[in-house]
Amino acid sequence: TFRLMDDEGVPLPGAVLPELDEATAVRMQEIMIEVAEFDNVFQAAQRQGRLSFYFTNRGEEAAGVGAAAALQAEDWLWPQYRELGAILWRGFTYEDAANQCCANELDPSKGRQLPMHVGSREKRVQYVKSNLGQQVPAANGSAYMGKLQASQEGATQQPPVSLTFFGEGCASEGADLPCMPGLD
């Protein structure tokens, strides 16, 4: 695992820490706490049968927030289920996420998405899809499109970044399956 700090928050030898102003660091911490609290409420609601499902972000709060904080406003975010921190960083509110999870009348998709399938073209966050892994090739296509547009427009700045997330559900290879002859 790549680490810059130990479990006590002390930088590891040779670690180069990013320069963050205090306001940004505090906001990042606030969002991580909001994610943990949102998880507590909505996992309990799911366990009570009030939601069809809910995936917690437990242990992954910093990855989503930190990754999204590194992006520019014109960059694209392609989340999966456990990136609530990234989604909140991009401008979604606690209420936006709650409305979407509950599929109520304030949900922009009007209940046509499953819980935690948030997205917004304006915020440059692609909607989460149920089929695991589809966002990986889509994010590659998005990045390539940005590169082509930048080259056609003669842009002098970098093309937008497309950042995606995926977990072990997308990355596993079925190690328990017997090897097929000729496919070694």
PDB file of C-alpha atoms in Angstrom:
ATOM      1  CA  THR A   1       0.000   0.000   0.000  1.00  0.00           C
ATOM      2  CA  PHE A   2       1.242   3.449  -0.885  1.00  0.00           C
ATOM      3  CA  ARG A   3       1.518   5.565   2.251  1.00  0.00           C
ATOM      4  CA  LEU A   4       2.861   8.981   3.100  1.00  0.00           C
ATOM      5  CA  MET A   5       2.153   8.859   6.849  1.00  0.00           C
ATOM      6  CA  ASP A   6       2.198   6.235   9.540  1.00  0.00           C
ATOM      7  CA  ASP A   7      -0.810   5.311  11.696  1.00  0.00           C
ATOM      8  CA  GLU A   8      -0.057   8.207  14.053  1.00  0.00           C
ATOM      9  CA  GLY A   9      -0.062  10.817  11.252  1.00  0.00           C
ATOM     10  CA  VAL A  10       3.714  11.212  11.195  1.00  0.00           C
ATOM     11  CA  PRO A  11       5.234  11.553   7.690  1.00  0.00           C
ATOM     12  CA  LEU A  12       7.245   8.521   6.643  1.00  0.00           C
ATOM     13  CA  PRO A  13      10.956   9.016   5.834  1.00  0.00           C
ATOM     14  CA  GLY A  14      11.340  10.491   2.354  1.00  0.00           C
ATOM     15  CA  ALA A  15       7.621  11.264   1.977  1.00  0.00           C
ATOM     16  CA  VAL A  16       6.781  14.396   0.034  1.00  0.00           C
ATOM     17  CA  LEU A  17       3.504  15.739   1.359  1.00  0.00           C
ATOM     18  CA  PRO A  18       1.249  17.921  -0.779  1.00  0.00           C
ATOM     19  CA  GLU A  19       0.999  21.562   0.142  1.00  0.00           C
ATOM     20  CA  LEU A  20      -2.504  22.254   1.412  1.00  0.00           C
ATOM     21  CA  ASP A  21      -3.763  25.429   2.973  1.00  0.00           C
ATOM     22  CA  GLU A  22      -5.505  25.018   6.299  1.00  0.00           C
ATOM     23  CA  ALA A  23      -8.989  25.784   4.926  1.00  0.00           C
ATOM     24  CA  THR A  24      -8.686  23.027   2.294  1.00  0.00           C
ATOM     25  CA  ALA A  25      -7.384  20.500   4.816  1.00  0.00           C
ATOM     26  CA  VAL A  26     -10.211  21.333   7.232  1.00  0.00           C
ATOM     27  CA  ARG A  27     -12.832  21.050   4.476  1.00  0.00           C
ATOM     28  CA  MET A  28     -11.432  17.659   3.449  1.00  0.00           C
ATOM     29  CA  GLN A  29     -11.672  16.457   7.050  1.00  0.00           C
ATOM     30  CA  GLU A  30     -15.233  17.797   7.369  1.00  0.00           C
ATOM     31  CA  ILE A  31     -16.332  15.901   4.267  1.00  0.00           C
ATOM     32  CA  MET A  32     -14.757  12.679   5.544  1.00  0.00           C
ATOM     33  CA  ILE A  33     -16.725  13.082   8.783  1.00  0.00           C
ATOM     34  CA  GLU A  34     -19.921  13.847   6.822  1.00  0.00           C
ATOM     35  CA  VAL A  35     -19.416  10.663   4.813  1.00  0.00           C
ATOM     36  CA  ALA A  36     -19.006   8.586   7.974  1.00  0.00           C
ATOM     37  CA  GLU A  37     -22.160  10.087   9.486  1.00  0.00           C
ATOM     38  CA  PHE A  38     -24.122   9.650   6.258  1.00  0.00           C
ATOM     39  CA  ASP A  39     -23.026   6.003   6.236  1.00  0.00           C
ATOM     40  CA  ASN A  40     -24.285   5.519   9.803  1.00  0.00           C
ATOM     41  CA  VAL A  41     -27.735   6.892   8.992  1.00  0.00           C
ATOM     42  CA  PHE A  42     -28.235   5.284   5.595  1.00  0.00           C
ATOM     43  CA  GLN A  43     -26.789   1.884   6.454  1.00  0.00           C
ATOM     44  CA  ALA A  44     -29.204   1.776   9.396  1.00  0.00           C
ATOM     45  CA  ALA A  45     -32.064   2.745   7.057  1.00  0.00           C
ATOM     46  CA  GLN A  46     -31.058  -0.028   4.674  1.00  0.00           C
ATOM     47  CA  ARG A  47     -30.916  -2.566   7.522  1.00  0.00           C
ATOM     48  CA  GLN A  48     -34.425  -1.470   8.559  1.00  0.00           C
ATOM     49  CA  GLY A  49     -35.721  -2.078   5.033  1.00  0.00           C
ATOM     50  CA  ARG A  50     -36.201   1.591   4.173  1.00  0.00           C
ATOM     51  CA  LEU A  51     -33.695   1.428   1.278  1.00  0.00           C
ATOM     52  CA  SER A  52     -33.130  -1.387  -1.194  1.00  0.00           C
ATOM     53  CA  PHE A  53     -29.376  -1.247  -0.634  1.00  0.00           C
ATOM     54  CA  TYR A  54     -26.604   1.019   0.577  1.00  0.00           C
ATOM     55  CA  PHE A  55     -22.844   0.548   0.328  1.00  0.00           C
ATOM     56  CA  THR A  56     -20.802   2.200   3.043  1.00  0.00           C
ATOM     57  CA  ASN A  57     -17.618   4.143   2.402  1.00  0.00           C
ATOM     58  CA  ARG A  58     -16.030   2.940   5.643  1.00  0.00           C
ATOM     59  CA  GLY A  59     -12.248   3.058   5.384  1.00  0.00           C
ATOM     60  CA  GLU A  60     -12.332   4.700   1.949  1.00  0.00           C
ATOM     61  CA  GLU A  61     -13.384   8.211   2.896  1.00  0.00           C
ATOM     62  CA  ALA A  62      -9.945   9.766   2.402  1.00  0.00           C
ATOM     63  CA  ALA A  63      -9.362   8.106  -0.977  1.00  0.00           C
ATOM     64  CA  GLY A  64     -12.478   9.656  -2.502  1.00  0.00           C
ATOM     65  CA  VAL A  65     -12.044  13.095  -0.964  1.00  0.00           C
ATOM     66  CA  GLY A  66      -8.311  13.285  -1.666  1.00  0.00           C
ATOM     67  CA  ALA A  67      -8.667  12.140  -5.266  1.00  0.00           C
ATOM     68  CA  ALA A  68     -11.486  14.582  -6.014  1.00  0.00           C
ATOM     69  CA  ALA A  69      -9.634  17.438  -4.314  1.00  0.00           C
ATOM     70  CA  ALA A  70      -6.748  16.921  -6.737  1.00  0.00           C
ATOM     71  CA  LEU A  71      -9.022  17.479  -9.755  1.00  0.00           C
ATOM     72  CA  GLN A  72      -9.815  20.721 -11.538  1.00  0.00           C
ATOM     73  CA  ALA A  73     -13.394  21.884 -12.135  1.00  0.00           C
ATOM     74  CA  GLU A  74     -13.270  20.834 -15.822  1.00  0.00           C
ATOM     75  CA  ASP A  75     -12.127  17.273 -15.010  1.00  0.00           C
ATOM     76  CA  TRP A  76     -14.543  14.328 -15.066  1.00  0.00           C
ATOM     77  CA  LEU A  77     -15.298  12.008 -12.173  1.00  0.00           C
ATOM     78  CA  TRP A  78     -16.497   8.448 -12.877  1.00  0.00           C
ATOM     79  CA  PRO A  79     -17.423   7.064  -9.431  1.00  0.00           C
ATOM     80  CA  GLN A  80     -18.696   3.701  -8.290  1.00  0.00           C
ATOM     81  CA  TYR A  81     -20.613   2.990  -5.076  1.00  0.00           C
ATOM     82  CA  ARG A  82     -18.078   3.992  -2.424  1.00  0.00           C
ATOM     83  CA  GLU A  83     -17.067   7.480  -3.543  1.00  0.00           C
ATOM     84  CA  LEU A  84     -19.508   9.624  -1.586  1.00  0.00           C
ATOM     85  CA  GLY A  85     -16.584  11.760  -0.397  1.00  0.00           C
ATOM     86  CA  ALA A  86     -15.576  12.548  -3.977  1.00  0.00           C
ATOM     87  CA  ILE A  87     -19.181  13.314  -4.854  1.00  0.00           C
ATOM     88  CA  LEU A  88     -19.590  15.681  -1.900  1.00  0.00           C
ATOM     89  CA  TRP A  89     -16.299  17.367  -2.772  1.00  0.00           C
ATOM     90  CA  ARG A  90     -17.628  18.043  -6.289  1.00  0.00           C
ATOM     91  CA  GLY A  91     -20.505  20.049  -4.845  1.00  0.00           C
ATOM     92  CA  PHE A  92     -23.270  17.612  -4.004  1.00  0.00           C
ATOM     93  CA  THR A  93     -24.839  18.338  -0.659  1.00  0.00           C
ATOM     94  CA  TYR A  94     -25.793  15.966   2.107  1.00  0.00           C
ATOM     95  CA  GLU A  95     -29.403  16.675   1.120  1.00  0.00           C
ATOM     96  CA  ASP A  96     -28.748  15.917  -2.576  1.00  0.00           C
ATOM     97  CA  ALA A  97     -27.324  12.509  -1.682  1.00  0.00           C
ATOM     98  CA  ALA A  98     -30.131  11.795   0.794  1.00  0.00           C
ATOM     99  CA  ASN A  99     -32.821  12.728  -1.740  1.00  0.00           C
ATOM    100  CA  GLN A 100     -31.219  10.455  -4.319  1.00  0.00           C
ATOM    101  CA  CYS A 101     -30.925   7.539  -1.868  1.00  0.00           C
ATOM    102  CA  CYS A 102     -34.576   7.913  -0.877  1.00  0.00           C
ATOM    103  CA  ALA A 103     -35.774   8.478  -4.478  1.00  0.00           C
ATOM    104  CA  ASN A 104     -38.097  11.222  -3.299  1.00  0.00           C
ATOM    105  CA  GLU A 105     -39.588  14.105  -5.274  1.00  0.00           C
ATOM    106  CA  LEU A 106     -36.437  16.214  -4.746  1.00  0.00           C
ATOM    107  CA  ASP A 107     -34.250  13.565  -6.404  1.00  0.00           C
ATOM    108  CA  PRO A 108     -33.181  14.955  -9.815  1.00  0.00           C
ATOM    109  CA  SER A 109     -33.590  11.502 -11.387  1.00  0.00           C
ATOM    110  CA  LYS A 110     -37.105  11.214  -9.889  1.00  0.00           C
ATOM    111  CA  GLY A 111     -36.391   7.755  -8.505  1.00  0.00           C
ATOM    112  CA  ARG A 112     -35.200   6.290 -11.813  1.00  0.00           C
ATOM    113  CA  GLN A 113     -31.829   5.390 -10.328  1.00  0.00           C
ATOM    114  CA  LEU A 114     -30.968   2.949  -7.557  1.00  0.00           C
ATOM    115  CA  PRO A 115     -29.591   4.330  -4.258  1.00  0.00           C
ATOM    116  CA  MET A 116     -26.089   5.839  -4.557  1.00  0.00           C
ATOM    117  CA  HIS A 117     -26.343   6.112  -8.346  1.00  0.00           C
ATOM    118  CA  VAL A 118     -25.705   9.844  -8.256  1.00  0.00           C
ATOM    119  CA  GLY A 119     -24.415  12.001 -11.062  1.00  0.00           C
ATOM    120  CA  SER A 120     -24.539  15.463 -12.562  1.00  0.00           C
ATOM    121  CA  ARG A 121     -23.430  16.759 -15.941  1.00  0.00           C
ATOM    122  CA  GLU A 122     -23.032  20.261 -14.468  1.00  0.00           C
ATOM    123  CA  LYS A 123     -20.713  18.973 -11.737  1.00  0.00           C
ATOM    124  CA  ARG A 124     -18.929  16.708 -14.249  1.00  0.00           C
ATOM    125  CA  VAL A 125     -19.804  13.565 -12.297  1.00  0.00           C
ATOM    126  CA  GLN A 126     -21.015  10.657 -14.406  1.00  0.00           C
ATOM    127  CA  TYR A 127     -23.907   8.642 -13.006  1.00  0.00           C
ATOM    128  CA  VAL A 128     -22.922   5.458 -11.196  1.00  0.00           C
ATOM    129  CA  LYS A 129     -24.047   2.334 -13.022  1.00  0.00           C
ATOM    130  CA  SER A 130     -25.035  -0.979 -11.469  1.00  0.00           C
ATOM    131  CA  ASN A 131     -22.870  -3.135 -13.705  1.00  0.00           C
ATOM    132  CA  LEU A 132     -19.452  -3.149 -12.102  1.00  0.00           C
ATOM    133  CA  GLY A 133     -16.529  -1.931 -14.126  1.00  0.00           C
ATOM    134  CA  GLN A 134     -18.344  -0.229 -16.996  1.00  0.00           C
ATOM    135  CA  GLN A 135     -16.951   3.124 -15.872  1.00  0.00           C
ATOM    136  CA  VAL A 136     -13.354   2.035 -16.538  1.00  0.00           C
ATOM    137  CA  PRO A 137     -13.493   1.906 -20.364  1.00  0.00           C
ATOM    138  CA  ALA A 138     -15.945   4.824 -20.371  1.00  0.00           C
ATOM    139  CA  ALA A 139     -13.471   6.975 -18.421  1.00  0.00           C
ATOM    140  CA  ASN A 140     -10.745   6.013 -20.904  1.00  0.00           C
ATOM    141  CA  GLY A 141     -12.996   7.119 -23.750  1.00  0.00           C
ATOM    142  CA  SER A 142     -13.762  10.356 -21.948  1.00  0.00           C
ATOM    143  CA  ALA A 143     -10.061  11.068 -21.444  1.00  0.00           C
ATOM    144  CA  TYR A 144      -9.330  10.337 -25.102  1.00  0.00           C
ATOM    145  CA  MET A 145     -12.182  12.620 -26.175  1.00  0.00           C
ATOM    146  CA  GLY A 146     -10.712  15.421 -24.050  1.00  0.00           C
ATOM    147  CA  LYS A 147      -7.319  14.874 -25.629  1.00  0.00           C
ATOM    148  CA  LEU A 148      -8.778  14.987 -29.152  1.00  0.00           C
ATOM    149  CA  GLN A 149     -10.801  18.115 -28.423  1.00  0.00           C
ATOM    150  CA  ALA A 150      -7.788  19.859 -26.934  1.00  0.00           C
ATOM    151  CA  SER A 151      -5.646  19.038 -29.963  1.00  0.00           C
ATOM    152  CA  GLN A 152      -8.343  20.169 -32.436  1.00  0.00           C
ATOM    153  CA  GLU A 153      -8.886  23.428 -30.627  1.00  0.00           C
ATOM    154  CA  GLY A 154      -5.156  24.107 -30.450  1.00  0.00           C
ATOM    155  CA  ALA A 155      -5.414  24.395 -26.703  1.00  0.00           C
ATOM    156  CA  THR A 156      -2.298  25.266 -24.813  1.00  0.00           C
ATOM    157  CA  GLN A 157      -3.584  23.852 -21.535  1.00  0.00           C
ATOM    158  CA  GLN A 158      -3.866  20.247 -20.477  1.00  0.00           C
ATOM    159  CA  PRO A 159      -6.986  18.342 -21.567  1.00  0.00           C
ATOM    160  CA  PRO A 160      -9.439  17.449 -18.806  1.00  0.00           C
ATOM    161  CA  VAL A 161      -8.652  14.452 -16.635  1.00  0.00           C
ATOM    162  CA  SER A 162     -11.095  11.546 -16.323  1.00  0.00           C
ATOM    163  CA  LEU A 163     -10.735   9.878 -12.930  1.00  0.00           C
ATOM    164  CA  THR A 164     -12.478   6.597 -12.195  1.00  0.00           C
ATOM    165  CA  PHE A 165     -12.720   4.263  -9.231  1.00  0.00           C
ATOM    166  CA  PHE A 166     -13.237   0.533  -9.040  1.00  0.00           C
ATOM    167  CA  GLY A 167     -12.889  -2.163  -6.430  1.00  0.00           C
ATOM    168  CA  GLU A 168     -12.054  -5.817  -6.178  1.00  0.00           C
ATOM    169  CA  GLY A 169     -15.399  -6.747  -7.747  1.00  0.00           C
ATOM    170  CA  CYS A 170     -14.054  -5.383 -11.036  1.00  0.00           C
ATOM    171  CA  ALA A 171     -10.482  -6.521 -10.646  1.00  0.00           C
ATOM    172  CA  SER A 172     -10.739 -10.141  -9.509  1.00  0.00           C
ATOM    173  CA  GLU A 173      -9.675 -12.791 -11.977  1.00  0.00           C
ATOM    174  CA  GLY A 174     -11.478 -15.829 -10.616  1.00  0.00           C
ATOM    175  CA  ALA A 175      -8.336 -17.358  -9.128  1.00  0.00           C
ATOM    176  CA  ASP A 176     -10.274 -20.408  -7.945  1.00  0.00           C
ATOM    177  CA  LEU A 177     -11.224 -21.427 -11.488  1.00  0.00           C
ATOM    178  CA  PRO A 178      -9.245 -24.243 -13.077  1.00  0.00           C
ATOM    179  CA  CYS A 179      -6.823 -23.113 -15.741  1.00  0.00           C
ATOM    180  CA  MET A 180      -7.962 -23.838 -19.285  1.00  0.00           C
ATOM    181  CA  PRO A 181      -5.424 -25.566 -21.557  1.00  0.00           C
ATOM    182  CA  GLY A 182      -3.834 -23.204 -24.037  1.00  0.00           C
ATOM    183  CA  LEU A 183      -4.746 -20.027 -22.145  1.00  0.00           C
ATOM    184  CA  ASP A 184      -1.657 -19.885 -19.908  1.00  0.00           C
TER     185      ASP A 184
END
